[in-house]
Coordinates of C-alpha atoms and ligand atoms in Angstrom, one line a residue:
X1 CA -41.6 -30.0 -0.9
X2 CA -40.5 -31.6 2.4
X3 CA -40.8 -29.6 5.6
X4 CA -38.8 -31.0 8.7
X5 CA -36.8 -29.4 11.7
X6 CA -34.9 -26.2 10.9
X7 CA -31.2 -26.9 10.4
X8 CA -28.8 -27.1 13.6
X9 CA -26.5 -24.4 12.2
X10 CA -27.1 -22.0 9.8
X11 CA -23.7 -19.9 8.8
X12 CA -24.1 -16.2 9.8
X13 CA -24.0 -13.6 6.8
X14 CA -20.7 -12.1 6.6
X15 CA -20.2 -8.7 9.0
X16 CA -20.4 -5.9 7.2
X17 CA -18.3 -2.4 8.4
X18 CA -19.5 0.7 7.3
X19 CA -17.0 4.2 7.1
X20 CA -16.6 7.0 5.1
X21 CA -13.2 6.3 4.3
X22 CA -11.2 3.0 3.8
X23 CA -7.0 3.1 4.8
X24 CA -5.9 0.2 3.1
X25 CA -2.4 -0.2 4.5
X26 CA -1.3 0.5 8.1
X27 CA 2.2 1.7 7.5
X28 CA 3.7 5.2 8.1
X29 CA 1.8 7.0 5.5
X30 CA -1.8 4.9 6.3
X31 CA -1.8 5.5 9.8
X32 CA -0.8 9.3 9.1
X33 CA -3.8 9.4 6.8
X34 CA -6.1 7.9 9.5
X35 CA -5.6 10.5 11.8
X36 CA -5.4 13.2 9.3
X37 CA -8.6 12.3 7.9
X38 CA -10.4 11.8 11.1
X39 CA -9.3 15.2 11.7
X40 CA -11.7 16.4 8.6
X41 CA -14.3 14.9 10.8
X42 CA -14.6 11.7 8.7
X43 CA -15.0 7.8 9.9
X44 CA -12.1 6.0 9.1
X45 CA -11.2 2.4 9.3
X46 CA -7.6 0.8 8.2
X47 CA -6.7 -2.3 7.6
X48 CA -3.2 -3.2 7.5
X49 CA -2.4 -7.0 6.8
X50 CA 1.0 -7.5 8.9
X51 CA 0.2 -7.6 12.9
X52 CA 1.7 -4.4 14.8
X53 CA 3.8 -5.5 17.4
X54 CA 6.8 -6.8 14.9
X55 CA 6.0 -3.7 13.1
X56 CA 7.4 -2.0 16.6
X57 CA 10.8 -3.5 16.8
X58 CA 14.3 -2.9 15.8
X59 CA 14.9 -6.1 13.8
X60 CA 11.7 -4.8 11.1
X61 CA 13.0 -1.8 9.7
X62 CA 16.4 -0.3 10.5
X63 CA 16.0 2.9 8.8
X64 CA 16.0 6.0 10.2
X65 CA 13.6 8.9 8.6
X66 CA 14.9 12.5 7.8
X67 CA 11.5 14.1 8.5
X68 CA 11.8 17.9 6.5
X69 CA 10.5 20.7 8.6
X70 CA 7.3 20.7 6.4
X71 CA 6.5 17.0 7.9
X72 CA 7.1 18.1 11.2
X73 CA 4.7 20.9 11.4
X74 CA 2.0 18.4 10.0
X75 CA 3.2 16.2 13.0
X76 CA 2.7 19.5 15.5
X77 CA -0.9 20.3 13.8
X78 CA -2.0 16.5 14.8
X79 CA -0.7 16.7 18.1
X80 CA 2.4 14.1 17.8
X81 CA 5.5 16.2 17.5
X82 CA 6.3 16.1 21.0
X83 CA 6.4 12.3 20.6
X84 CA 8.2 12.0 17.5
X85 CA 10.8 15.1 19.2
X86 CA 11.6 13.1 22.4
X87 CA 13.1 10.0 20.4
X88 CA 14.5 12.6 17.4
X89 CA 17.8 14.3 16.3
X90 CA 17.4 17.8 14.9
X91 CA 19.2 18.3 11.8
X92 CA 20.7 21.4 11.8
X93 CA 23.8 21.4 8.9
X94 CA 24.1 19.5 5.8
X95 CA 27.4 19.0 4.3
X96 CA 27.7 17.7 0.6
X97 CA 30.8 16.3 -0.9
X98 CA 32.3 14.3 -3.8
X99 CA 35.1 11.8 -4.0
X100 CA 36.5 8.6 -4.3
X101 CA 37.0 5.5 -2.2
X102 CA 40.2 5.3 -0.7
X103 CA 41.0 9.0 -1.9
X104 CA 40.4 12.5 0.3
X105 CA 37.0 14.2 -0.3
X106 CA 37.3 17.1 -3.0
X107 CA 38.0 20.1 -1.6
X108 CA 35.3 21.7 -3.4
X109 CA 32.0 21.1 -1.3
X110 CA 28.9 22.5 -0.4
X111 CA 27.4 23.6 3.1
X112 CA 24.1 24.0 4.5
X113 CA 23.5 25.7 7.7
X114 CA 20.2 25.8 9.2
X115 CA 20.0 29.5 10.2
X116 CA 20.5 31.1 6.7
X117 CA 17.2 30.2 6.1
X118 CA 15.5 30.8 9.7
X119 CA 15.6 29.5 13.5
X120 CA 14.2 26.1 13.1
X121 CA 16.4 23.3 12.0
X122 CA 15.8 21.6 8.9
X123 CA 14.4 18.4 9.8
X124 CA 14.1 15.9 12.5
X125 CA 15.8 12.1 12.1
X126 CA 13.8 9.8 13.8
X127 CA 13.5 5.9 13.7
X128 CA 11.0 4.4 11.8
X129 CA 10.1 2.0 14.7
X130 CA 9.5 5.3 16.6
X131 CA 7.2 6.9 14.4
X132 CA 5.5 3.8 14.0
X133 CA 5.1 3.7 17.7
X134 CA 4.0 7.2 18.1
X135 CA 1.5 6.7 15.3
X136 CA 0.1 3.8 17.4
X137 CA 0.1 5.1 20.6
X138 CA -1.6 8.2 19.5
X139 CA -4.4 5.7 17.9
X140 CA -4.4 4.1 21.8
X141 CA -4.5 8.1 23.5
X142 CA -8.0 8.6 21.5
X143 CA -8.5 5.0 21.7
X144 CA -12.5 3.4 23.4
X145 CA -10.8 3.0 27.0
X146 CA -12.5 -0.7 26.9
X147 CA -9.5 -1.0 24.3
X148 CA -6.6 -1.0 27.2
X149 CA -5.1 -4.7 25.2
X150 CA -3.6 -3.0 22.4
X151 CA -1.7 -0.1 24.9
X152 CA -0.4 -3.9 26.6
X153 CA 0.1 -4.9 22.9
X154 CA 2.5 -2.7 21.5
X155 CA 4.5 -2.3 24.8
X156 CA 5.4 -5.8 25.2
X157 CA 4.9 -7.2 21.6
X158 CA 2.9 -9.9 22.4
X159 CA 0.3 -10.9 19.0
X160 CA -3.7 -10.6 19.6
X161 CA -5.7 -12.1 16.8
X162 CA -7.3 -8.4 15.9
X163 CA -7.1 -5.1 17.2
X164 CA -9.8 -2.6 17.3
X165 CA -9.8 0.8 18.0
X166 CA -12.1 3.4 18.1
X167 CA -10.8 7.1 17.8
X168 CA -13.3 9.4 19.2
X169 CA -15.2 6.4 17.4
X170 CA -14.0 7.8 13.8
X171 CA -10.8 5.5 13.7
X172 CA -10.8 1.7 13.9
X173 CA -8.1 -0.2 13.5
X174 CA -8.2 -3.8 11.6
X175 CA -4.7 -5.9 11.5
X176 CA -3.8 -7.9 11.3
X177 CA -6.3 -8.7 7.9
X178 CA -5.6 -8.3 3.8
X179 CA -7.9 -6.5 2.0
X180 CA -8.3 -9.3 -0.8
X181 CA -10.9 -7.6 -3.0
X182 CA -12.1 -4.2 -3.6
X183 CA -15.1 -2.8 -5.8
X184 CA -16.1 0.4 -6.9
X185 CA -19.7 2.0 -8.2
X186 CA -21.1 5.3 -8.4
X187 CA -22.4 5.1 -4.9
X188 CA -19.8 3.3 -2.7
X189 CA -17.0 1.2 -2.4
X190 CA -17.0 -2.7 -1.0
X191 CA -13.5 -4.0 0.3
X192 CA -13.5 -7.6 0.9
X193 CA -11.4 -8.8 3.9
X194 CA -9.5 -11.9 4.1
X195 CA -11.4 -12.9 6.7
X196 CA -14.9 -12.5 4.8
X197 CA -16.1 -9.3 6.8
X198 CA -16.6 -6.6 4.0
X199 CA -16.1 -2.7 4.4
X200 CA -18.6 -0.3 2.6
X201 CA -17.4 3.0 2.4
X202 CA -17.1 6.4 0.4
X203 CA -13.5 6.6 -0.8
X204 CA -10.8 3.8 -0.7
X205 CA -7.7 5.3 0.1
X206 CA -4.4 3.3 -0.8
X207 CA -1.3 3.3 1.4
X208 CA -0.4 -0.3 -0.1
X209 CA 3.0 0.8 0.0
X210 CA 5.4 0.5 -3.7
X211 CA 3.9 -3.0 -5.2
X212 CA 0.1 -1.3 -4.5
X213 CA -2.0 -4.2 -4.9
X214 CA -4.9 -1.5 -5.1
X215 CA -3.3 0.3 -8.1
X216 CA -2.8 -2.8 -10.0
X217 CA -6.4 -4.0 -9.2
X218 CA -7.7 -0.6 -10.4
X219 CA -5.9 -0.7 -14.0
X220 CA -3.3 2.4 -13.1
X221 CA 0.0 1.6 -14.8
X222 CA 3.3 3.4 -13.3
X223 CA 6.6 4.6 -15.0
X224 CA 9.2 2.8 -13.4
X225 CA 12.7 1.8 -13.5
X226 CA 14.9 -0.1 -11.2
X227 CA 18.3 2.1 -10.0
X228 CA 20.1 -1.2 -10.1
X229 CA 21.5 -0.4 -6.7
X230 CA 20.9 -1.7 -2.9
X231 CA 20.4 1.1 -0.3
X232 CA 22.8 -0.6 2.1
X233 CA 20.8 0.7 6.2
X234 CA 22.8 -0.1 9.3
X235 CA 23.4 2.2 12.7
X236 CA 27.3 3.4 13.6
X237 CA 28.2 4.4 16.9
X238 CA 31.4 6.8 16.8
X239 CA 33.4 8.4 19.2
X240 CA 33.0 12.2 18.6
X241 CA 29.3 13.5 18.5
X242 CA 27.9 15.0 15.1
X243 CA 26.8 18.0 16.6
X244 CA 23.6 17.7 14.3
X245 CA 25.2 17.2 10.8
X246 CA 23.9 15.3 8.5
X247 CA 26.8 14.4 5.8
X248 CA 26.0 13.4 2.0
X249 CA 29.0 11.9 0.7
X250 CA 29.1 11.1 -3.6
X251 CA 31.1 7.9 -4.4
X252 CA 31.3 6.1 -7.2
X253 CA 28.7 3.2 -6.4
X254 CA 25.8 5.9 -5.7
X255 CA 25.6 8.0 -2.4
X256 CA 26.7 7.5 0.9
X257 CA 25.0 9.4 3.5
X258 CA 25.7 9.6 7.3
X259 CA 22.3 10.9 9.2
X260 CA 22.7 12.0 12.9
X261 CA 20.5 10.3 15.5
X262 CA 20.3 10.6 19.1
X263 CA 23.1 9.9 20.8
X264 CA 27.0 9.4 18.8
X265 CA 25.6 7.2 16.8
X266 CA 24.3 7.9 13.3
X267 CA 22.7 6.1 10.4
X268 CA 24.0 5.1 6.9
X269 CA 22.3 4.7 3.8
X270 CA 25.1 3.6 1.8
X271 CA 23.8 2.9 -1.7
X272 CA 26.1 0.5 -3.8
X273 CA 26.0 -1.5 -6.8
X274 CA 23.1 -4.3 -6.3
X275 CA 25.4 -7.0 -7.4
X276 CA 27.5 -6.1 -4.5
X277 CA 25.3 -5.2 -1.6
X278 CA 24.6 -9.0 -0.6
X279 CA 28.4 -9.8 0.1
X280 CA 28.7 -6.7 1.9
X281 CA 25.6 -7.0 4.0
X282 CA 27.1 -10.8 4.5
X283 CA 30.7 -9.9 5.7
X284 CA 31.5 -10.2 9.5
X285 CA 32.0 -7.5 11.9
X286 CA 35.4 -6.9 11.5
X287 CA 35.5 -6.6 7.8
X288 CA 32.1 -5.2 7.4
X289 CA 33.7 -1.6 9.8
X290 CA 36.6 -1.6 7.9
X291 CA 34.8 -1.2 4.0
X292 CA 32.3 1.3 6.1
X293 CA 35.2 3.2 7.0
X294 CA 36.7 3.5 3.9
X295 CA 33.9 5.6 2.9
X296 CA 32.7 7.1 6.5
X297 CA 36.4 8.7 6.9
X298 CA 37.8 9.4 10.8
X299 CA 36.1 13.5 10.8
X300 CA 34.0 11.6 13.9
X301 CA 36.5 9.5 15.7
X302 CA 36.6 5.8 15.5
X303 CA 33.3 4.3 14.4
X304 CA 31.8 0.4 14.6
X305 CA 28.6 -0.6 13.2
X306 CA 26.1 -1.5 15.7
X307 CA 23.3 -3.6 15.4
X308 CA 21.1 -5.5 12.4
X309 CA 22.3 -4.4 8.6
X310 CA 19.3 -3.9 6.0
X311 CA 19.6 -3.8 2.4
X312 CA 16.5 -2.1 -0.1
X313 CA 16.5 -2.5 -3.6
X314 CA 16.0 1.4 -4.7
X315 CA 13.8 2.2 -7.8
X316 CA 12.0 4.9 -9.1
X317 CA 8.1 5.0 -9.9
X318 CA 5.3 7.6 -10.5
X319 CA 1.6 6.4 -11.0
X320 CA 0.0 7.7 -14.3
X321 CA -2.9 8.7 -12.1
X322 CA -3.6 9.1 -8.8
X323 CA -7.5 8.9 -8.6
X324 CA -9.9 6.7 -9.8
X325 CA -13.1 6.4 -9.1
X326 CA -14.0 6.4 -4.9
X327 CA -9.9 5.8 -5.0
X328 CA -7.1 8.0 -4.2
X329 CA -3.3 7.2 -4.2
X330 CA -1.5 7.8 -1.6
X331 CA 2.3 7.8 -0.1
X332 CA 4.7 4.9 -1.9
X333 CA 1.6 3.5 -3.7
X334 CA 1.6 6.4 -5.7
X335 CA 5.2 7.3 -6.2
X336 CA 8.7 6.0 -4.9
X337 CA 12.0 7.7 -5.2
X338 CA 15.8 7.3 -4.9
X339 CA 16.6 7.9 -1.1
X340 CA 19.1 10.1 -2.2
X341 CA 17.9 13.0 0.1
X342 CA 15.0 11.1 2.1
X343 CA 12.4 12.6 0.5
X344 CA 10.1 9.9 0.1
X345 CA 8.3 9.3 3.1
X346 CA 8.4 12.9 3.1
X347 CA 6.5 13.3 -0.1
X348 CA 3.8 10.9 1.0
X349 CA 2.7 13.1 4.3
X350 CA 2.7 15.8 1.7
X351 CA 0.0 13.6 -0.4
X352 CA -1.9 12.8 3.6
X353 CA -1.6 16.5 3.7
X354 CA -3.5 17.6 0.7
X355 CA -5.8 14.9 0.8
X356 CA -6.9 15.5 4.3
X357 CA -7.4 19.6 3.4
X358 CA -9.5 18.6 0.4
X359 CA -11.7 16.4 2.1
X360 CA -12.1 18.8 5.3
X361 CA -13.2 21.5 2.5
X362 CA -15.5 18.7 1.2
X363 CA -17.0 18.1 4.4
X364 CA -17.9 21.9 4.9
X365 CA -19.6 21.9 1.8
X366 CA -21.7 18.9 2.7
X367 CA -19.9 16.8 -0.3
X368 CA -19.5 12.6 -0.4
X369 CA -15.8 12.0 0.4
X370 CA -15.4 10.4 -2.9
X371 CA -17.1 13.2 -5.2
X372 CA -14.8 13.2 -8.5
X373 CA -14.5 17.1 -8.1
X374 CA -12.2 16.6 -4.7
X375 CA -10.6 13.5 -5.8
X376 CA -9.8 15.8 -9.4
X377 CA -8.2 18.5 -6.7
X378 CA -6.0 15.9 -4.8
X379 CA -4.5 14.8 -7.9
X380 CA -3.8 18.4 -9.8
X381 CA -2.2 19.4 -6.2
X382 CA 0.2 16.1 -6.0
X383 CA 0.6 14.3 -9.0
X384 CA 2.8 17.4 -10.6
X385 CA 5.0 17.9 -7.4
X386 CA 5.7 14.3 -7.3
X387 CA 7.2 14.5 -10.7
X388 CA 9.1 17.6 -10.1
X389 CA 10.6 15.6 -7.0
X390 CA 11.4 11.9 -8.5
X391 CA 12.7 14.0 -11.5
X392 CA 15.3 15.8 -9.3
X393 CA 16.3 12.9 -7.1
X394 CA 16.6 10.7 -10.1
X395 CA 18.9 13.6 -11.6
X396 CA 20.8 13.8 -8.7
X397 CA 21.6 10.1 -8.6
X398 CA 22.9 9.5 -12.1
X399 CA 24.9 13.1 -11.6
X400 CA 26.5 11.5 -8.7
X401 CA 26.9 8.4 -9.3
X402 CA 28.4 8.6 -12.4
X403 CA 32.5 8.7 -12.7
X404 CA 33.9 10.1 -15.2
X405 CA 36.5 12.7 -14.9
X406 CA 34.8 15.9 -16.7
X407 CA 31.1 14.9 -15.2
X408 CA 33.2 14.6 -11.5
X409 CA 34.4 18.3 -12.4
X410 CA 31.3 20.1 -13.9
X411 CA 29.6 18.7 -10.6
X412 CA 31.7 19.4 -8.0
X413 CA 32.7 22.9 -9.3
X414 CA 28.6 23.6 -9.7
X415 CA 28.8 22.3 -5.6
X416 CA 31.3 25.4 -5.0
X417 CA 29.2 27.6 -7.0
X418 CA 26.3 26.9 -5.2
X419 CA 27.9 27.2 -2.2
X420 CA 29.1 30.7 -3.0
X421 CA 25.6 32.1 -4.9
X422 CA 23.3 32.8 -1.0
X423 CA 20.1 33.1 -3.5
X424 CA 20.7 29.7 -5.4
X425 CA 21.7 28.1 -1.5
X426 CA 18.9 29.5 -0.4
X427 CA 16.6 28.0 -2.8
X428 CA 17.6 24.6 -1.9
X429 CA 17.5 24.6 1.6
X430 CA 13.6 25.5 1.1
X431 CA 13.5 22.4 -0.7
X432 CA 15.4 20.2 1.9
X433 CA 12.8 21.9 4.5
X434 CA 10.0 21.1 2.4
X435 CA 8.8 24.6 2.7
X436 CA 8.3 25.4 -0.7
X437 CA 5.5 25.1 -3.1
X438 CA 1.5 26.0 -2.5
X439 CA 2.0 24.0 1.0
X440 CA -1.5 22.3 2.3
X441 CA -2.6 23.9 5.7
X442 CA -1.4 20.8 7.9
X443 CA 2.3 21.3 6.4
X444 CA 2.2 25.0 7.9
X445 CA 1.2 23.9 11.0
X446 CA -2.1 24.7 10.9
X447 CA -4.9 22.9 11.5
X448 CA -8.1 21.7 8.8
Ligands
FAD1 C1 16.9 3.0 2.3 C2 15.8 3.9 2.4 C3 15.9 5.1 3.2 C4 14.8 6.0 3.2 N1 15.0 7.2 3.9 C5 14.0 8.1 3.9 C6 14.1 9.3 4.6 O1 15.1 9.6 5.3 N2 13.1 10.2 4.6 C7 12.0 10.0 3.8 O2 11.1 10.9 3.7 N3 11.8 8.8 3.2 C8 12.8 7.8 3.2 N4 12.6 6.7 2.5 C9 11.3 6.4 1.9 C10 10.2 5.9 2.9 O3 10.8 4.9 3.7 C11 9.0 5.4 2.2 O4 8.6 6.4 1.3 C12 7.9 5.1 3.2 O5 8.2 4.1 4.1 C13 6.6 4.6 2.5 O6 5.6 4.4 3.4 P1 4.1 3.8 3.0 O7 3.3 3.8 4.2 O8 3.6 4.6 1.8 O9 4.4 2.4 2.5 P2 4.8 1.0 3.3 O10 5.7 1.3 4.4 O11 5.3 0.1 2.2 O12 3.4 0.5 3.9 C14 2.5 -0.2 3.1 C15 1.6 -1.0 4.1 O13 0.5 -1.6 3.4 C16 0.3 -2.9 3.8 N5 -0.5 -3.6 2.8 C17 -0.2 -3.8 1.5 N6 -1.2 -4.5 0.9 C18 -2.2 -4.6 1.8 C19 -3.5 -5.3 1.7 N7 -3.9 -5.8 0.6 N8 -4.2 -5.3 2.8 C20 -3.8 -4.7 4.0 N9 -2.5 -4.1 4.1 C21 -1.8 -4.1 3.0 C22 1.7 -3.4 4.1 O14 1.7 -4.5 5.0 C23 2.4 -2.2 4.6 O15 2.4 -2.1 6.0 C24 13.6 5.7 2.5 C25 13.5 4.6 1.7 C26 14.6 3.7 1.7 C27 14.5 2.4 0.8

């Protein structure tokens, strides 16, 4: 054995962070979680992989969110309402009808109007960028105050290599970095970063968004099908204002829905035919407006499409579980629906919702975040309402998008019927508020 002078440099072990509870994915649903959680007085650390200042601007995601009066309580129990209310439009009627292109809507149609069912509107519509940037400045508000760069950050979009937060030093933010790797024992969980740093923690909690990297790696298969059709997102400004209505209109090629924002301008998510959603994403101005108002009709003046267009492919997917060991499902990872009535991101705060309650009542009783009993509760709470849900949106579609002449009639004379029967109207406007159901405290506006 030779001795001789100790090496110049010696590599330093890999950091290693230590939380209760792992966020893996820092989109609407994962920061929603973070701060939901850290409200059931856990440590939390996310780790989202794309940096968030592009994240923060108009040109990454044009879509507006209908947020369902349930959602918007659980924003007012966190504390980010106000936020989310000074850059939303209040929904307060919904008007459904069925027709053709080029032909005038049937005159059998159905009408929702806020105040049969209470004083409250029935959702907000607010830009994803917004929420996004609400979520992140409310991260910033409970932020270390040594952690002033990221404030700078996501005002003025300029990239840092890492961000770090600290939220009442429960909440830490980590992005951009990939979780690459993730194991899971009896005792704890080990995420490996991209970078090499490792996370040990309780309970990994995935908000990995519809292709969940996290599910696949843990062995949970999905039912899934693909809608064949494009969800077709761009911004109109028009002349008249929409005085709050949000319009569904059923054409052939899937539904066309006009969503008030702030402003006269309003949203579409036009589905179409997949095949045909790239050509009309690609037309020019001029002949883009005039196919969009062929199907947006002249009830709110002229009307010109503003801005970037976006096309999503639209599918339907339900995980077979949503727990595994020291891993919960959570938000798109676990489910994904037909945007039909914009209940998806919806259905995800639902999941942050119950997850958050059950872990709050886990903390009370002294028990690990990732005890099997809690994670067996989050899933016999969600897993059956996300069924229900995709199973009614995915209904919904194939009713409406389908064109044949008796299934036109059936449907819109069951429109009128509903629109004449209060009890049945009644029944689902609860739904489009989201206030039906065994609702977890945060979606009543309570707190944990
Ligand atoms: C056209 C359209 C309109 C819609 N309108 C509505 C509406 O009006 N109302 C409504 O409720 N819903 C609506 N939805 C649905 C809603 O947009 C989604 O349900 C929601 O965005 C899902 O959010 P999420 O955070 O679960 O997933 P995502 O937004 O996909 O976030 C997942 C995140 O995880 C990150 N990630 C993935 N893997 C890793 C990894 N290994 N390491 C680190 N980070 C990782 C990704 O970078 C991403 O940021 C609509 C959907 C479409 C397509």
């Amino acid at each position: 054995m030779t001795t001789g002078p100790e090496p110049a440099f010696r590599p330093a072990a890999p950091e290693t962070l230590t939380t209760d509870v792992l966020i893996v994915g820092g989109g609407m649903i994962g920061l929603t979680a973070a701060i939901a959680v850290a409200r059931a007085g856990l440590s939390v650390i996310v780790a989202e992989e794309t940096p968030p200042p592009p994240t923060l601007l108009p040109a990454f995601d044009g879509r507006v969110s209908a947020l369902a009066h349930g959602s918007c309580q659980l924003y007012r129990a966190l504390g980010l309402y106000d936020a989310l209310a000074a850059d939303g439009q209040p929904i307060l009627d919904i008007h459904v009808t069925d027709g053709r292109l080029g032909e005038a809507a049937s005159p059998l149609f159905l009408h929702f109007h806020h105040g049969d069912v209470g004083a409250e509107p029935f959702g907000l519509m607010v830009e994803n960028r917004h929420i996004r940037i609400a979520l992140h400045r409310a991260l910033e508000r409970i932020a270390d105050s040594s952690n002033r760069q990221f404030a700078q950050m996501s005002l003025n979009g300029a990239v840092l290599p890492e961000t770090a937060l600290a939220a009442e030093e429960r909440v830490r933010l980590l992005a951009p970095v990939k979780v690459a790797a993730t194991a899971r024992d009896g005792a704890f969980a080990t995420a490996t970063l991209a970078d090499g740093r490792a996370v040990r923690c309780r309970l990994i909690v995935a908000c990995d968004g519809r292709h969940s990297p996290l599910r696949e790696a843990a062995g949970i298969r999905t039912v899934a099908w693909d809608y064949r059709q494009a969800g077709i997102v761009a911004t109109v400004e028009h002349e008249r204002p929409h005085a709050g209505v949000a319009y569904e209109h059923f054409l052939p090629g899937g539904p066309f829905a006009i969503l008030p924002m702030t402003g006269n301008r309003s949203s579409l998510v036009w589905t179409e035919r997949a095949d045909l959603a790239p050509a009309l994403i690609a037309l020019d101005a001029a002949d883009f407006d005039a196919e969009m108002r062929r199907r947006f009709g002249t009830h709110l003046g002229a009307a010109r499409a503003v801005g970037p267009r976006f096309s999503y492919p639209l599918g339907f997917h339900i995980a077979t579980r949503f727990v595994e060991r020291r891993l919960a499902l959570v938000g798109d990872s676990a489910h994904g629906l037909h945007p039909i009535a914009g209940q998806g991101l919806n259905l995800g705060l639902r999941d942050v919702a119950a997850l958050a309650e059950v872990l709050a009542d886990g903390c009370r009783l002294g028990l690990d975040p990732g005890d099997p009993t809690l994670l067996a509760r989050y899933e016999r709470w969600r897993r059956l309402d996300s069924v229900v849900m995709g199973t009614v949106m995915d209904g919904l579609n194939r009713l409406f998008s389908n064109d044949a002449p008796p299934v036109r009639l059936l449907r819109d004379l069951g429109l009128a019927a509903v629109n004449r029967l209060p009890p049945l109207k009644k029944f689902f406007m609860q739904h489009a508020r989201g206030s039906i159901g065994k609702l977890p405290r945060l979606l009543d506006g309570r707190p944990l």
